[in-house]
């Protein structure tokens, strides 16, 4: 929650947090029409999905029907309630969390839902210094959370989102992206490989990584750096692979190892 709120504040965006529970309904996320005496009719009350940054906390605690309420929002940046389509704020993106240890009272996320998340990251334990900072922060009750100030405005965020569109991707690298993603579909340990949506997300994320690195072109190293976070969560493993406790990131690492890396000439860049 602190991470998501800090990102929203730093980017000058609105923030909303939804605690997913087994009794959460889709209308609790998208909003609903409520009858009001003043208007003498039904008025639409926006749900928490109407924010720039939406945190779906413990998303796997809600049933698949409620989880699916995010599908249209994440793909189309809009929601449809009672047959009426409403646009969501721009920019818009969803951050979701799930507890990887406790599975009591949780539901498996639908593959279509997982596929709409561009990146999946495992937080793990903090470093020793990080954990010590938590204790020092807890010791000072007046300063439990770090202070965050806005450094951007929404228009600037949208401009930054458009920046990767100008990044060049060589034809050889497009072939490299296709080879990586299609290889996951042929791996005997994988029941369902990376979808075409995943292929596009790898392409987009590689462009964004190039921008972060200060370049206007993508390199093979850009692709290798983000392949596992972008692709691993999209894989559906076979029963034998799950029994053998095969890691999804291991499969992506193996695919990268076996896929020939193209030589790209950026001397003219």
Short mmCIF file of C-alpha atoms in Angstrom, two decimals, residues 13 30 49-54 69-80 84-94 116 157-158 161-162 201 204:
data_model
loop_
_atom_site.label_atom_id
_atom_site.label_comp_id
_atom_site.label_asym_id
_atom_site.label_seq_id
_atom_site.Cartn_x
_atom_site.Cartn_y
_atom_site.Cartn_z
CA UNK A 13 -2.06 11.06 -9.57
CA UNK A 30 -16.94 -0.47 -10.69
CA UNK A 49 -11.81 1.85 -9.93
CA UNK A 50 -12.20 5.53 -10.92
CA UNK A 51 -8.68 6.59 -9.95
CA UNK A 52 -5.36 6.91 -11.76
CA UNK A 53 -3.61 4.31 -9.61
CA UNK A 54 -5.72 1.48 -8.23
CA UNK A 69 -14.47 -6.88 -13.01
CA UNK A 70 -10.98 -5.54 -13.69
CA UNK A 71 -10.65 -7.16 -17.12
CA UNK A 72 -12.34 -4.45 -19.16
CA UNK A 73 -10.80 -1.71 -17.02
CA UNK A 74 -7.24 -2.96 -17.51
CA UNK A 75 -7.57 -3.66 -21.23
CA UNK A 76 -9.84 -0.84 -22.43
CA UNK A 77 -9.50 1.74 -19.62
CA UNK A 78 -13.26 1.81 -19.28
CA UNK A 79 -16.02 0.02 -17.38
CA UNK A 80 -19.53 -0.94 -18.43
CA UNK A 84 -23.49 2.14 -20.04
CA UNK A 85 -19.79 2.51 -20.76
CA UNK A 86 -17.79 5.00 -18.72
CA UNK A 87 -14.20 6.06 -19.37
CA UNK A 88 -11.68 5.79 -16.56
CA UNK A 89 -9.23 8.55 -15.63
CA UNK A 90 -6.08 8.89 -17.70
CA UNK A 91 -3.45 7.75 -17.01
CA UNK A 92 -4.77 4.54 -15.43
CA UNK A 93 -3.05 1.43 -14.16
CA UNK A 94 -3.64 -1.32 -11.62
CA UNK A 116 -3.37 -8.41 -18.39
CA UNK A 157 3.00 11.29 -16.91
CA UNK A 158 1.06 10.86 -20.14
CA UNK A 161 4.03 7.06 -21.39
CA UNK A 162 4.23 8.22 -25.01
CA UNK A 201 3.94 -6.51 -23.57
CA UNK A 204 6.48 -2.48 -25.06
#
